[in-house]
C-alpha positions as YAML, in Angstrom:
chain: A
units: angstrom
residues:
- id: 1
  name: MET
  ca: [0.00, 0.00, 0.00]
- id: 2
  name: THR
  ca: [1.33, 3.43, -0.97]
- id: 3
  name: ARG
  ca: [1.65, 5.83, 1.95]
- id: 4
  name: THR
  ca: [0.12, 9.26, 1.36]
- id: 5
  name: VAL
  ca: [2.58, 12.10, 2.00]
- id: 6
  name: GLN
  ca: [1.10, 14.92, 4.07]
- id: 7
  name: ARG
  ca: [1.67, 18.18, 2.21]
- id: 8
  name: LEU
  ca: [2.58, 21.09, 4.48]
- id: 9
  name: ILE
  ca: [2.14, 24.83, 4.78]
- id: 10
  name: ASP
  ca: [4.55, 26.27, 7.35]
- id: 11
  name: CYS
  ca: [3.11, 29.51, 8.69]
- id: 12
  name: ASP
  ca: [6.11, 30.70, 10.70]
- id: 13
  name: VAL
  ca: [9.63, 30.58, 9.28]
- id: 14
  name: HIS
  ca: [12.24, 33.17, 10.23]
- id: 15
  name: ASN
  ca: [14.54, 34.65, 7.64]
- id: 16
  name: ALA
  ca: [17.21, 36.93, 9.06]
- id: 17
  name: VAL
  ca: [18.87, 40.04, 7.68]
- id: 18
  name: PRO
  ca: [22.55, 38.96, 7.78]
- id: 19
  name: SER
  ca: [23.79, 42.40, 8.87]
- id: 20
  name: ASP
  ca: [22.65, 46.01, 8.97]
- id: 21
  name: THR
  ca: [24.81, 46.78, 5.96]
- id: 22
  name: ALA
  ca: [22.86, 44.24, 3.90]
- id: 23
  name: LEU
  ca: [20.02, 46.78, 3.88]
- id: 24
  name: SER
  ca: [22.20, 49.65, 2.62]
- id: 25
  name: PRO
  ca: [21.36, 49.09, -1.08]
- id: 26
  name: TYR
  ca: [17.68, 49.57, -0.25]
- id: 27
  name: LEU
  ca: [18.11, 52.81, 1.74]
- id: 28
  name: SER
  ca: [18.25, 56.35, 0.38]
- id: 29
  name: ALA
  ca: [21.50, 58.29, 0.74]
- id: 30
  name: ARG
  ca: [20.08, 60.08, 3.77]
- id: 31
  name: TRP
  ca: [19.28, 56.88, 5.64]
- id: 32
  name: ARG
  ca: [22.48, 55.11, 4.58]
- id: 33
  name: ARG
  ca: [24.36, 57.94, 6.23]
- id: 34
  name: HIS
  ca: [22.13, 57.67, 9.28]
- id: 35
  name: LEU
  ca: [22.88, 53.94, 9.46]
- id: 36
  name: GLU
  ca: [26.62, 54.57, 9.23]
- id: 37
  name: LEU
  ca: [26.86, 57.52, 11.66]
- id: 38
  name: VAL
  ca: [23.99, 56.98, 14.12]
- id: 39
  name: GLY
  ca: [22.70, 53.45, 13.73]
- id: 40
  name: SER
  ca: [19.90, 51.82, 15.64]
- id: 41
  name: ARG
  ca: [18.33, 53.48, 18.69]
- id: 42
  name: THR
  ca: [15.40, 51.42, 19.89]
- id: 43
  name: TYR
  ca: [12.87, 51.39, 22.69]
- id: 44
  name: SER
  ca: [13.79, 47.82, 23.49]
- id: 45
  name: PRO
  ca: [16.20, 47.17, 26.39]
- id: 46
  name: PHE
  ca: [17.85, 44.47, 24.27]
- id: 47
  name: THR
  ca: [20.04, 46.82, 22.25]
- id: 48
  name: LYS
  ca: [22.36, 44.04, 21.05]
- id: 49
  name: GLY
  ca: [19.70, 41.46, 20.35]
- id: 50
  name: TYR
  ca: [17.65, 39.16, 22.52]
- id: 51
  name: ALA
  ca: [19.58, 38.41, 25.69]
- id: 52
  name: TYR
  ca: [18.73, 34.75, 26.23]
- id: 53
  name: PRO
  ca: [18.72, 31.76, 26.23]
- id: 54
  name: LYS
  ca: [22.51, 31.69, 26.21]
- id: 55
  name: ALA
  ca: [22.49, 28.00, 25.34]
- id: 56
  name: ALA
  ca: [20.77, 28.77, 22.04]
- id: 57
  name: LYS
  ca: [22.43, 31.83, 20.55]
- id: 58
  name: PHE
  ca: [20.01, 33.98, 18.54]
- id: 59
  name: ALA
  ca: [17.34, 31.63, 19.93]
- id: 60
  name: SER
  ca: [18.33, 29.14, 17.21]
- id: 61
  name: ARG
  ca: [19.03, 25.46, 16.81]
- id: 62
  name: HIS
  ca: [22.70, 24.56, 17.08]
- id: 63
  name: ASP
  ca: [22.60, 22.94, 13.66]
- id: 64
  name: ALA
  ca: [20.91, 25.94, 12.00]
- id: 65
  name: TRP
  ca: [24.14, 27.89, 11.62]
- id: 66
  name: PRO
  ca: [25.39, 27.72, 8.01]
- id: 67
  name: LEU
  ca: [28.97, 26.58, 7.51]
- id: 68
  name: SER
  ca: [29.78, 30.12, 6.38]
- id: 69
  name: GLY
  ca: [29.08, 31.36, 9.91]
- id: 70
  name: ALA
  ca: [26.16, 33.50, 8.71]
- id: 71
  name: LEU
  ca: [23.18, 34.00, 11.00]
- id: 72
  name: PRO
  ca: [20.59, 31.22, 11.18]
- id: 73
  name: GLY
  ca: [17.84, 31.97, 8.68]
- id: 74
  name: SER
  ca: [20.01, 34.25, 6.53]
- id: 75
  name: ASP
  ca: [21.07, 31.66, 3.92]
- id: 76
  name: LEU
  ca: [18.33, 30.51, 1.52]
- id: 77
  name: GLU
  ca: [20.30, 27.51, 0.25]
- id: 78
  name: PHE
  ca: [20.83, 26.28, 3.81]
- id: 79
  name: MET
  ca: [17.13, 26.84, 4.59]
- id: 80
  name: ARG
  ca: [16.24, 24.80, 1.54]
- id: 81
  name: GLU
  ca: [18.44, 21.96, 2.76]
- id: 82
  name: GLN
  ca: [17.15, 21.95, 6.33]
- id: 83
  name: LEU
  ca: [13.49, 22.86, 5.79]
- id: 84
  name: LEU
  ca: [12.04, 23.51, 2.36]
- id: 85
  name: ASP
  ca: [13.48, 20.40, 0.69]
- id: 86
  name: ALA
  ca: [13.60, 18.24, 3.82]
- id: 87
  name: TYR
  ca: [9.81, 18.22, 4.20]
- id: 88
  name: PRO
  ca: [6.95, 18.24, 1.64]
- id: 89
  name: ILE
  ca: [6.34, 21.99, 1.98]
- id: 90
  name: ASP
  ca: [3.99, 23.72, -0.45]
- id: 91
  name: TYR
  ca: [4.36, 27.18, 1.07]
- id: 92
  name: ALA
  ca: [6.43, 28.72, 3.88]
- id: 93
  name: VAL
  ca: [5.52, 32.12, 5.32]
- id: 94
  name: LEU
  ca: [8.56, 34.20, 6.28]
- id: 95
  name: ASN
  ca: [8.35, 36.40, 9.36]
- id: 96
  name: CYS
  ca: [11.45, 38.58, 9.49]
- id: 97
  name: LEU
  ca: [11.86, 39.96, 13.02]
- id: 98
  name: TYR
  ca: [14.26, 42.75, 12.11]
- id: 99
  name: ARG
  ca: [13.93, 45.69, 14.49]
- id: 100
  name: ALA
  ca: [12.48, 48.34, 12.23]
- id: 101
  name: ALA
  ca: [9.41, 48.75, 14.44]
- id: 102
  name: GLU
  ca: [11.50, 49.46, 17.53]
- id: 103
  name: GLN
  ca: [13.26, 52.58, 16.26]
- id: 104
  name: ARG
  ca: [12.87, 55.82, 18.22]
- id: 105
  name: ASN
  ca: [13.30, 57.77, 14.99]
- id: 106
  name: ASP
  ca: [10.05, 56.83, 13.28]
- id: 107
  name: LEU
  ca: [11.14, 57.98, 9.83]
- id: 108
  name: TYR
  ca: [14.26, 55.84, 10.06]
- id: 109
  name: GLY
  ca: [12.09, 52.94, 11.20]
- id: 110
  name: ALA
  ca: [9.88, 53.40, 8.15]
- id: 111
  name: ALA
  ca: [12.95, 53.48, 5.89]
- id: 112
  name: LEU
  ca: [14.26, 50.28, 7.48]
- id: 113
  name: ALA
  ca: [10.87, 48.57, 7.09]
- id: 114
  name: ARG
  ca: [10.80, 49.41, 3.39]
- id: 115
  name: ALA
  ca: [14.39, 48.20, 3.01]
- id: 116
  name: VAL
  ca: [13.60, 44.90, 4.75]
- id: 117
  name: ASN
  ca: [10.63, 44.34, 2.46]
- id: 118
  name: GLU
  ca: [12.62, 45.10, -0.70]
- id: 119
  name: TRP
  ca: [15.44, 42.84, 0.55]
- id: 120
  name: GLN
  ca: [12.89, 40.06, 1.10]
- id: 121
  name: VAL
  ca: [11.58, 40.42, -2.45]
- id: 122
  name: GLU
  ca: [15.03, 40.26, -4.07]
- id: 123
  name: HIS
  ca: [16.69, 37.64, -1.91]
- id: 124
  name: TRP
  ca: [13.78, 35.39, -0.97]
- id: 125
  name: LEU
  ca: [10.44, 35.80, -2.75]
- id: 126
  name: GLU
  ca: [11.94, 36.00, -6.23]
- id: 127
  name: ARG
  ca: [14.24, 33.04, -5.62]
- id: 128
  name: ASP
  ca: [11.90, 30.30, -4.45]
- id: 129
  name: PRO
  ca: [8.23, 29.92, -5.48]
- id: 130
  name: ARG
  ca: [7.37, 28.23, -2.19]
- id: 131
  name: LEU
  ca: [8.12, 31.33, -0.17]
- id: 132
  name: ARG
  ca: [5.66, 33.98, 0.97]
- id: 133
  name: ALA
  ca: [6.38, 36.77, 3.47]
- id: 134
  name: SER
  ca: [4.95, 39.19, 5.99]
- id: 135
  name: ILE
  ca: [5.24, 42.93, 5.41]
- id: 136
  name: THR
  ca: [7.51, 44.57, 7.99]
- id: 137
  name: VAL
  ca: [5.98, 47.86, 9.17]
- id: 138
  name: PRO
  ca: [6.83, 50.59, 11.72]
- id: 139
  name: PHE
  ca: [3.62, 49.83, 13.57]
- id: 140
  name: GLU
  ca: [4.13, 52.38, 16.36]
- id: 141
  name: SER
  ca: [3.76, 55.01, 13.60]
- id: 142
  name: PRO
  ca: [0.53, 53.78, 12.02]
- id: 143
  name: ALA
  ca: [0.31, 56.34, 9.20]
- id: 144
  name: LEU
  ca: [3.80, 55.36, 8.03]
- id: 145
  name: ALA
  ca: [2.93, 51.68, 8.49]
- id: 146
  name: ALA
  ca: [-0.22, 52.07, 6.37]
- id: 147
  name: ALA
  ca: [1.78, 53.73, 3.59]
- id: 148
  name: GLU
  ca: [4.23, 50.81, 3.56]
- id: 149
  name: ILE
  ca: [1.38, 48.30, 3.44]
- id: 150
  name: ASP
  ca: [-0.12, 50.12, 0.45]
- id: 151
  name: ARG
  ca: [3.26, 50.05, -1.31]
- id: 152
  name: ALA
  ca: [4.51, 46.55, -0.48]
- id: 153
  name: ALA
  ca: [1.18, 44.74, -0.93]
- id: 154
  name: ALA
  ca: [1.49, 45.22, -4.70]
- id: 155
  name: HIS
  ca: [3.91, 42.28, -4.69]
- id: 156
  name: PRO
  ca: [1.96, 38.99, -4.60]
- id: 157
  name: GLY
  ca: [4.57, 37.34, -2.38]
- id: 158
  name: PHE
  ca: [3.43, 39.31, 0.67]
- id: 159
  name: VAL
  ca: [0.54, 37.57, 2.42]
- id: 160
  name: GLN
  ca: [0.19, 39.37, 5.77]
- id: 161
  name: VAL
  ca: [1.21, 42.40, 7.83]
- id: 162
  name: LEU
  ca: [3.55, 41.75, 10.77]
- id: 163
  name: LEU
  ca: [2.98, 43.22, 14.26]
- id: 164
  name: PHE
  ca: [4.33, 42.29, 17.71]
- id: 165
  name: PRO
  ca: [2.24, 41.63, 20.86]
- id: 166
  name: ARG
  ca: [4.25, 43.75, 23.30]
- id: 167
  name: THR
  ca: [3.36, 47.20, 22.03]
- id: 168
  name: ARG
  ca: [3.24, 50.62, 23.66]
- id: 169
  name: GLN
  ca: [-0.56, 50.53, 23.70]
- id: 170
  name: PRO
  ca: [-3.06, 47.68, 23.37]
- id: 171
  name: LEU
  ca: [-3.56, 46.97, 19.69]
- id: 172
  name: GLY
  ca: [-7.28, 47.64, 19.78]
- id: 173
  name: ARG
  ca: [-6.75, 51.32, 20.50]
- id: 174
  name: ARG
  ca: [-7.69, 53.89, 17.87]
- id: 175
  name: HIS
  ca: [-4.01, 54.73, 17.45]
- id: 176
  name: TYR
  ca: [-3.45, 51.55, 15.41]
- id: 177
  name: TRP
  ca: [-6.59, 51.66, 13.26]
- id: 178
  name: PRO
  ca: [-4.85, 53.00, 10.10]
- id: 179
  name: ILE
  ca: [-2.94, 49.72, 9.96]
- id: 180
  name: TYR
  ca: [-6.12, 47.65, 9.94]
- id: 181
  name: GLU
  ca: [-7.69, 49.88, 7.33]
- id: 182
  name: ALA
  ca: [-4.65, 49.46, 5.07]
- id: 183
  name: ALA
  ca: [-4.56, 45.70, 5.63]
- id: 184
  name: GLY
  ca: [-8.21, 45.56, 4.64]
- id: 185
  name: ARG
  ca: [-7.51, 47.52, 1.46]
- id: 186
  name: ALA
  ca: [-4.78, 45.05, 0.59]
- id: 187
  name: GLY
  ca: [-6.90, 42.03, 1.48]
- id: 188
  name: LEU
  ca: [-4.20, 40.81, 3.89]
- id: 189
  name: PRO
  ca: [-4.49, 39.40, 7.41]
- id: 190
  name: VAL
  ca: [-2.56, 40.94, 10.29]
- id: 191
  name: GLY
  ca: [-0.09, 38.56, 11.94]
- id: 192
  name: ILE
  ca: [0.94, 39.20, 15.55]
- id: 193
  name: HIS
  ca: [4.23, 37.47, 16.29]
- id: 194
  name: ALA
  ca: [5.96, 36.93, 19.63]
- id: 195
  name: ALA
  ca: [8.53, 39.70, 20.20]
- id: 196
  name: SER
  ca: [9.11, 42.76, 22.38]
- id: 197
  name: THR
  ca: [9.48, 46.42, 21.42]
- id: 198
  name: THR
  ca: [8.72, 48.28, 24.64]
- id: 199
  name: PRO
  ca: [11.19, 49.72, 27.18]
- id: 200
  name: GLY
  ca: [9.05, 48.46, 30.06]
- id: 201
  name: PRO
  ca: [8.98, 45.02, 31.71]
- id: 202
  name: ILE
  ca: [8.14, 42.18, 29.40]
- id: 203
  name: THR
  ca: [5.65, 40.52, 31.75]
- id: 204
  name: PRO
  ca: [2.56, 42.17, 33.29]
- id: 205
  name: ALA
  ca: [4.13, 41.84, 36.74]
- id: 206
  name: GLY
  ca: [7.64, 43.18, 36.09]
- id: 207
  name: TRP
  ca: [10.97, 41.73, 35.02]
- id: 208
  name: PRO
  ca: [11.36, 37.94, 35.38]
- id: 209
  name: SER
  ca: [14.43, 36.17, 36.70]
- id: 210
  name: TYR
  ca: [14.45, 33.42, 34.12]
- id: 211
  name: TYR
  ca: [13.95, 32.90, 30.42]
- id: 212
  name: ILE
  ca: [11.37, 30.20, 31.12]
- id: 213
  name: GLU
  ca: [9.20, 32.82, 32.84]
- id: 214
  name: ASP
  ca: [9.36, 35.18, 29.89]
- id: 215
  name: HIS
  ca: [8.80, 32.43, 27.35]
- id: 216
  name: THR
  ca: [5.75, 31.11, 29.21]
- id: 217
  name: ALA
  ca: [4.30, 34.58, 29.82]
- id: 218
  name: LEU
  ca: [4.29, 35.38, 26.09]
- id: 219
  name: SER
  ca: [0.79, 33.92, 25.90]
- id: 220
  name: VAL
  ca: [-0.42, 36.57, 28.36]
- id: 221
  name: ALA
  ca: [0.58, 39.34, 25.93]
- id: 222
  name: PHE
  ca: [-1.38, 37.65, 23.16]
- id: 223
  name: GLN
  ca: [-4.44, 37.31, 25.36]
- id: 224
  name: ALA
  ca: [-4.33, 41.00, 26.24]
- id: 225
  name: GLN
  ca: [-4.15, 41.97, 22.57]
- id: 226
  name: VAL
  ca: [-7.01, 39.68, 21.56]
- id: 227
  name: ILE
  ca: [-9.21, 41.09, 24.31]
- id: 228
  name: SER
  ca: [-8.32, 44.64, 23.24]
- id: 229
  name: LEU
  ca: [-9.08, 44.03, 19.56]
- id: 230
  name: ILE
  ca: [-12.46, 42.51, 20.39]
- id: 231
  name: MET
  ca: [-13.60, 44.94, 23.07]
- id: 232
  name: GLU
  ca: [-12.50, 48.06, 21.19]
- id: 233
  name: GLY
  ca: [-14.77, 46.94, 18.35]
- id: 234
  name: VAL
  ca: [-11.98, 46.64, 15.79]
- id: 235
  name: PHE
  ca: [-13.48, 43.61, 14.06]
- id: 236
  name: ASP
  ca: [-16.83, 45.34, 13.64]
- id: 237
  name: ARG
  ca: [-15.26, 48.56, 12.39]
- id: 238
  name: PHE
  ca: [-13.02, 46.69, 9.92]
- id: 239
  name: PRO
  ca: [-15.12, 43.78, 8.62]
- id: 240
  name: GLU
  ca: [-12.32, 42.61, 6.30]
- id: 241
  name: LEU
  ca: [-9.80, 42.31, 9.13]
- id: 242
  name: ARG
  ca: [-8.37, 38.84, 9.77]
- id: 243
  name: VAL
  ca: [-5.83, 38.18, 12.53]
- id: 244
  name: VAL
  ca: [-3.23, 35.41, 12.92]
- id: 245
  name: LEU
  ca: [-1.57, 34.75, 16.29]
- id: 246
  name: LEU
  ca: [1.99, 33.56, 15.63]
- id: 247
  name: GLU
  ca: [3.91, 31.69, 18.32]
- id: 248
  name: GLY
  ca: [1.53, 32.64, 21.10]
- id: 249
  name: GLY
  ca: [0.20, 29.22, 22.08]
- id: 250
  name: PHE
  ca: [-3.38, 28.08, 21.69]
- id: 251
  name: ALA
  ca: [-4.51, 26.02, 24.71]
- id: 252
  name: TRP
  ca: [-5.66, 29.23, 26.44]
- id: 253
  name: ILE
  ca: [-8.21, 30.06, 23.73]
- id: 254
  name: PRO
  ca: [-11.21, 28.09, 25.08]
- id: 255
  name: SER
  ca: [-10.89, 29.27, 28.68]
- id: 256
  name: MET
  ca: [-10.50, 32.90, 27.62]
- id: 257
  name: ARG
  ca: [-13.47, 32.58, 25.29]
- id: 258
  name: TRP
  ca: [-15.63, 31.22, 28.11]
- id: 259
  name: ARG
  ca: [-14.51, 33.92, 30.53]
- id: 260
  name: LEU
  ca: [-15.08, 36.74, 28.04]
- id: 261
  name: ASP
  ca: [-18.57, 35.55, 27.18]
- id: 262
  name: ALA
  ca: [-19.51, 35.20, 30.85]
- id: 263
  name: LEU
  ca: [-18.30, 38.71, 31.64]
- id: 264
  name: TYR
  ca: [-19.88, 40.13, 28.49]
- id: 265
  name: ALA
  ca: [-23.25, 38.78, 29.63]
- id: 266
  name: ARG
  ca: [-22.94, 40.88, 32.78]
- id: 267
  name: LEU
  ca: [-21.00, 43.90, 31.56]
- id: 268
  name: HIS
  ca: [-22.14, 44.31, 27.96]
- id: 269
  name: GLU
  ca: [-23.47, 47.81, 28.69]
- id: 270
  name: GLU
  ca: [-19.85, 48.98, 28.81]
- id: 271
  name: VAL
  ca: [-19.36, 47.86, 25.20]
- id: 272
  name: PRO
  ca: [-22.88, 48.15, 23.73]
- id: 273
  name: ASP
  ca: [-21.67, 48.57, 20.14]
- id: 274
  name: LEU
  ca: [-20.25, 45.05, 19.80]
- id: 275
  name: GLU
  ca: [-22.27, 43.23, 17.17]
- id: 276
  name: HIS
  ca: [-21.52, 39.74, 18.54]
- id: 277
  name: PRO
  ca: [-20.44, 38.04, 21.78]
- id: 278
  name: PRO
  ca: [-16.65, 37.85, 22.18]
- id: 279
  name: SER
  ca: [-16.57, 34.15, 21.33]
- id: 280
  name: TYR
  ca: [-17.80, 34.92, 17.82]
- id: 281
  name: TYR
  ca: [-14.69, 36.94, 16.98]
- id: 282
  name: LEU
  ca: [-12.36, 34.34, 18.48]
- id: 283
  name: ARG
  ca: [-14.05, 31.66, 16.43]
- id: 284
  name: HIS
  ca: [-14.48, 33.44, 13.10]
- id: 285
  name: ARG
  ca: [-11.90, 36.23, 12.78]
- id: 286
  name: ILE
  ca: [-8.78, 34.91, 14.51]
- id: 287
  name: ARG
  ca: [-6.45, 32.03, 13.67]
- id: 288
  name: SER
  ca: [-3.47, 30.68, 15.59]
- id: 289
  name: THR
  ca: [-0.31, 28.84, 14.64]
- id: 290
  name: THR
  ca: [0.57, 25.60, 16.39]
- id: 291
  name: GLN
  ca: [4.10, 26.30, 17.61]
- id: 292
  name: PRO
  ca: [4.82, 26.21, 20.51]
- id: 293
  name: MET
  ca: [2.80, 23.05, 20.91]
- id: 294
  name: GLU
  ca: [0.95, 22.67, 24.20]
- id: 295
  name: GLU
  ca: [0.55, 18.92, 24.56]
- id: 296
  name: PRO
  ca: [-1.39, 17.27, 27.40]
- id: 297
  name: GLU
  ca: [0.04, 14.40, 29.39]
- id: 298
  name: HIS
  ca: [-2.37, 11.99, 27.73]
- id: 299
  name: PRO
  ca: [-2.27, 12.36, 23.92]
- id: 300
  name: ALA
  ca: [-5.95, 11.45, 23.57]
- id: 301
  name: ASP
  ca: [-6.85, 14.61, 25.48]
- id: 302
  name: LEU
  ca: [-5.48, 16.75, 22.64]
- id: 303
  name: VAL
  ca: [-8.35, 15.98, 20.25]
- id: 304
  name: PRO
  ca: [-11.15, 17.40, 22.45]
- id: 305
  name: LEU
  ca: [-9.03, 20.53, 22.93]
- id: 306
  name: LEU
  ca: [-8.54, 20.95, 19.18]
- id: 307
  name: GLN
  ca: [-12.26, 20.46, 18.58]
- id: 308
  name: GLU
  ca: [-13.13, 23.00, 21.27]
- id: 309
  name: ILE
  ca: [-10.79, 25.57, 19.73]
- id: 310
  name: GLY
  ca: [-12.29, 24.91, 16.30]
- id: 311
  name: GLU
  ca: [-11.09, 22.56, 13.60]
- id: 312
  name: ASP
  ca: [-10.39, 25.42, 11.19]
- id: 313
  name: VAL
  ca: [-8.55, 27.69, 13.68]
- id: 314
  name: LEU
  ca: [-5.09, 26.13, 13.99]
- id: 315
  name: MET
  ca: [-2.43, 26.41, 11.28]
- id: 316
  name: PHE
  ca: [0.84, 24.50, 11.40]
- id: 317
  name: SER
  ca: [4.19, 26.19, 11.99]
- id: 318
  name: THR
  ca: [7.73, 24.99, 12.69]
- id: 319
  name: ASP
  ca: [9.36, 28.22, 13.95]
- id: 320
  name: TYR
  ca: [12.50, 27.34, 11.96]
- id: 321
  name: PRO
  ca: [15.38, 27.97, 12.75]
- id: 322
  name: HIS
  ca: [14.64, 28.55, 16.42]
- id: 323
  name: TRP
  ca: [15.57, 26.18, 19.22]
- id: 324
  name: ASP
  ca: [11.97, 25.08, 19.86]
- id: 325
  name: PHE
  ca: [11.44, 24.02, 16.24]
- id: 326
  name: ASP
  ca: [8.52, 21.60, 15.75]
- id: 327
  name: ASN
  ca: [9.33, 18.73, 13.42]
- id: 328
  name: PRO
  ca: [6.46, 18.29, 10.91]
- id: 329
  name: HIS
  ca: [6.96, 14.51, 10.85]
- id: 330
  name: ARG
  ca: [6.20, 14.33, 14.58]
- id: 331
  name: ALA
  ca: [3.45, 16.91, 14.99]
- id: 332
  name: PHE
  ca: [-0.13, 15.73, 15.55]
- id: 333
  name: GLN
  ca: [0.79, 12.11, 14.86]
- id: 334
  name: THR
  ca: [-0.81, 10.53, 17.94]
- id: 335
  name: ALA
  ca: [-4.57, 10.26, 18.38]
- id: 336
  name: VAL
  ca: [-5.38, 13.07, 15.92]
- id: 337
  name: PRO
  ca: [-7.72, 11.90, 13.12]
- id: 338
  name: PRO
  ca: [-6.15, 12.13, 9.65]
- id: 339
  name: ASP
  ca: [-8.73, 14.61, 8.34]
- id: 340
  name: LEU
  ca: [-8.14, 16.97, 11.27]
- id: 341
  name: ARG
  ca: [-4.36, 16.67, 10.85]
- id: 342
  name: THR
  ca: [-4.72, 17.57, 7.18]
- id: 343
  name: ARG
  ca: [-6.70, 20.67, 8.08]
- id: 344
  name: ILE
  ca: [-4.09, 21.79, 10.58]
- id: 345
  name: MET
  ca: [-1.05, 20.96, 8.45]
- id: 346
  name: ASN
  ca: [-2.33, 22.40, 5.18]
- id: 347
  name: ASP
  ca: [-5.98, 23.22, 4.48]
- id: 348
  name: ASN
  ca: [-6.61, 25.86, 7.15]
- id: 349
  name: ALA
  ca: [-3.66, 27.99, 6.08]
- id: 350
  name: ARG
  ca: [-4.46, 27.50, 2.41]
- id: 351
  name: GLU
  ca: [-7.97, 28.87, 2.97]
- id: 352
  name: TYR
  ca: [-7.03, 31.69, 5.34]
- id: 353
  name: TYR
  ca: [-4.10, 33.00, 3.30]
- id: 354
  name: ARG
  ca: [-6.00, 32.24, 0.07]
- id: 355
  name: PHE
  ca: [-3.16, 30.22, -1.42]
- id: 356
  name: THR
  ca: [-3.74, 28.57, -4.76]
- id: 357
  name: PRO
  ca: [-3.18, 24.79, -5.00]
...
């Protein structure tokens, strides 16, 4: 009997700008000079990159460093060898976490965002038909971000707009609405990917002692943003808006949905303009990637959780080349019905991103 190969869509792959100077060809003379003489000044406390875990430099797998010594995720040929050709991947969505959105000089941040997007087109999208990418935007300057969405979305390789969950204000606030309007014009979802841009503590209760605290608490930032987007009425105001939660976990979705609906039943007078209960937006307007996987002790318990979340909500991701990479050959193998696994590994992303076969 011939074994059917499960085709994959990987919704979270990280390509890396190899160095700041790699963006110079895509910057105007003014901003090239700024890069050379001033450089990056960000709101993030991690001025030289993410500080930990030390055991996984650049948060990457030990084997993800190309022999050339280039950064993990910066070498397309090496990515082909380790990911694109190693698994039956139809599409891989690139999420470049370069720090354009963290710049204190918002015009420089906008110039960097444009440079990153043009670099992605030349070095990635035009070199492998399996690749798609997120548009990097200076999202703390929404008018500039909207202009970049309008410009970059003309290239068919861009399939979403990239934001981070630790922002200076909750993402539902009016401040960010120009981004959602522009994403709607472009017909693109907004992806919110785990990262930090703020100068304040990266947990709601202050600075943690350990990386494991920060890594676990990432899901709290995502929950806060989802609640903000729903309660501020963003989904009603922008009916074309679709949101993808990238690397934020997913096991918390049912409990938050239940809690929000219960509170909405009692406190709906505070938000009388919502057209639906909160659970509607979580079910119909928001999708989530699978990595990091939250697996119960008993594998059979995973299926009821997936069904409670919604069989069309989860979309597979590996998080390549990061240390907590999820191997596609091992994901959702135990107890998950084949039709549900196919939805998670391929069909859900194909429908949500509107990929062609």
